[in-house]
Amino acid sequence: CSTVIMASNAPRLPAPNLNAADSARVELLRASAMQPVYLDVGGQHMTVAHSVLTSERAGPIMSAFFQDAHALQDASGRVFLSRQPHIFQHIIAWLLTDTAPSGLSAYDLELTRKEAEFWLLHEF
């Protein structure tokens, strides 16, 4: 079971003194909170912001695949991916943080690199 908190229609409070980069990050978070994509990755349910899956960092294959994610939903409202969930989680974490996974076994690191290659994530 996963919980998603959606943004409300409440008036926006003025942000504290943020620089332009931080203000852009806040706007990205607000936008992504409005559009979750519900995934079923190899039987494991995940919720990822549409903006993460279609970002420039997500590469051409992932971005194109998820562009119209709602059209790909099954009867349960999820997009099914026949991928290894524990490996796909590392890809999503990298997209969110720009930090390569650490502490993985050599085998899992190799599988994660191959998953990145599958999605054409050249920066991984």
Coordinates of C-alpha atoms in Angstrom, one line a residue:
C1 CA 0.0 0.0 0.0
S2 CA 1.4 3.4 -0.9
T3 CA 0.3 6.9 0.1
V4 CA 0.4 9.8 -2.2
I5 CA -0.3 13.4 -1.0
M6 CA -1.7 15.6 -3.6
A7 CA -1.4 19.3 -3.7
S8 CA -4.5 21.2 -2.7
N9 CA -6.1 24.3 -4.3
A10 CA -5.2 26.3 -1.2
P11 CA -3.6 29.6 -1.9
R12 CA 0.2 29.4 -2.1
L13 CA 2.1 31.0 0.7
P14 CA 5.0 33.2 -0.3
A15 CA 8.2 31.2 -0.4
P16 CA 11.0 32.3 1.9
N17 CA 13.9 34.1 0.2
L18 CA 14.9 31.4 -2.3
N19 CA 17.3 31.8 -5.1
A20 CA 16.2 31.1 -8.7
A21 CA 17.4 27.4 -8.6
D22 CA 15.6 26.6 -5.4
S23 CA 12.5 28.4 -6.6
A24 CA 12.6 26.2 -9.8
R25 CA 13.0 23.1 -7.6
V26 CA 9.9 24.1 -5.6
E27 CA 7.9 24.6 -8.7
L28 CA 9.1 21.2 -10.1
L29 CA 8.0 19.5 -6.8
R30 CA 4.6 21.2 -7.0
A31 CA 4.1 20.1 -10.6
S32 CA 5.2 16.5 -9.9
A33 CA 2.9 16.3 -6.9
M34 CA 0.0 16.8 -9.2
Q35 CA 0.8 14.0 -11.7
P36 CA 1.8 10.7 -10.1
V37 CA 2.3 7.6 -12.3
Y38 CA 1.4 4.4 -10.6
L39 CA 3.7 1.5 -11.7
D40 CA 3.7 -2.2 -11.3
V41 CA 7.3 -3.2 -11.7
G42 CA 7.6 -6.9 -11.8
G43 CA 4.8 -7.2 -9.2
Q44 CA 6.0 -4.4 -6.9
H45 CA 3.9 -1.2 -6.8
M46 CA 5.7 2.1 -7.1
T47 CA 4.5 5.7 -7.5
V48 CA 6.8 8.1 -9.4
A49 CA 6.1 11.6 -10.5
H50 CA 5.4 11.9 -14.2
S51 CA 8.0 14.7 -14.4
V52 CA 10.7 12.4 -13.2
L53 CA 9.9 9.7 -15.8
T54 CA 9.7 12.2 -18.7
S55 CA 12.6 14.5 -17.7
E56 CA 15.6 15.1 -19.9
R57 CA 17.7 13.0 -17.5
A58 CA 15.3 10.1 -18.0
G59 CA 16.7 9.7 -21.6
P60 CA 14.9 9.3 -24.9
I61 CA 13.4 5.8 -24.3
M62 CA 12.0 6.3 -20.9
S63 CA 10.7 9.8 -21.7
A64 CA 9.0 8.6 -24.8
F65 CA 7.5 5.6 -23.2
F66 CA 6.0 7.5 -20.2
Q67 CA 5.0 10.6 -22.2
D68 CA 1.3 9.4 -22.3
A69 CA 1.6 7.1 -19.2
H70 CA -2.2 7.2 -18.5
A71 CA -2.8 5.5 -21.9
L72 CA -0.6 2.7 -20.7
Q73 CA -2.5 2.0 -17.5
D74 CA -4.0 -1.5 -17.0
A75 CA -7.4 -2.1 -15.3
S76 CA -5.9 -1.4 -11.9
G77 CA -4.6 2.0 -13.0
R78 CA -1.0 1.0 -13.1
V79 CA 1.6 0.9 -15.8
F80 CA 3.1 -2.6 -15.9
L81 CA 6.9 -3.0 -16.5
S82 CA 8.4 -6.4 -16.8
R83 CA 11.6 -5.3 -15.1
Q84 CA 13.4 -6.3 -11.9
P85 CA 11.9 -4.1 -9.2
H86 CA 14.9 -3.9 -6.9
I87 CA 17.0 -2.8 -9.8
F88 CA 14.5 -0.4 -11.3
Q89 CA 14.4 1.3 -7.9
H90 CA 18.0 2.2 -8.2
I91 CA 17.3 3.8 -11.6
I92 CA 14.5 5.9 -10.1
A93 CA 16.7 6.9 -7.1
W94 CA 19.4 8.0 -9.6
L95 CA 16.9 10.1 -11.6
L96 CA 15.8 11.8 -8.4
T97 CA 19.1 12.4 -6.7
D98 CA 21.8 12.2 -9.5
T99 CA 23.7 9.9 -7.1
A100 CA 24.9 6.5 -8.2
P101 CA 23.8 3.6 -6.0
S102 CA 26.3 2.6 -3.4
G103 CA 26.7 -0.5 -1.3
L104 CA 25.4 -2.8 -4.0
S105 CA 26.9 -6.2 -4.7
A106 CA 29.0 -6.4 -7.9
Y107 CA 26.2 -8.4 -9.4
D108 CA 23.4 -5.9 -8.6
L109 CA 25.7 -3.0 -9.7
E110 CA 26.1 -4.8 -13.1
L111 CA 22.4 -5.4 -13.4
T112 CA 21.7 -1.7 -12.6
R113 CA 24.2 -0.6 -15.2
K114 CA 22.5 -2.9 -17.7
E115 CA 19.1 -1.5 -16.8
A116 CA 20.5 2.0 -17.3
E117 CA 21.8 0.9 -20.8
F118 CA 18.3 -0.6 -21.6
W119 CA 16.8 2.8 -21.0
L120 CA 19.7 4.6 -22.7
L121 CA 20.7 6.5 -19.6
H122 CA 24.1 7.4 -20.8
E123 CA 24.9 9.7 -17.8
F124 CA 24.4 6.9 -15.3

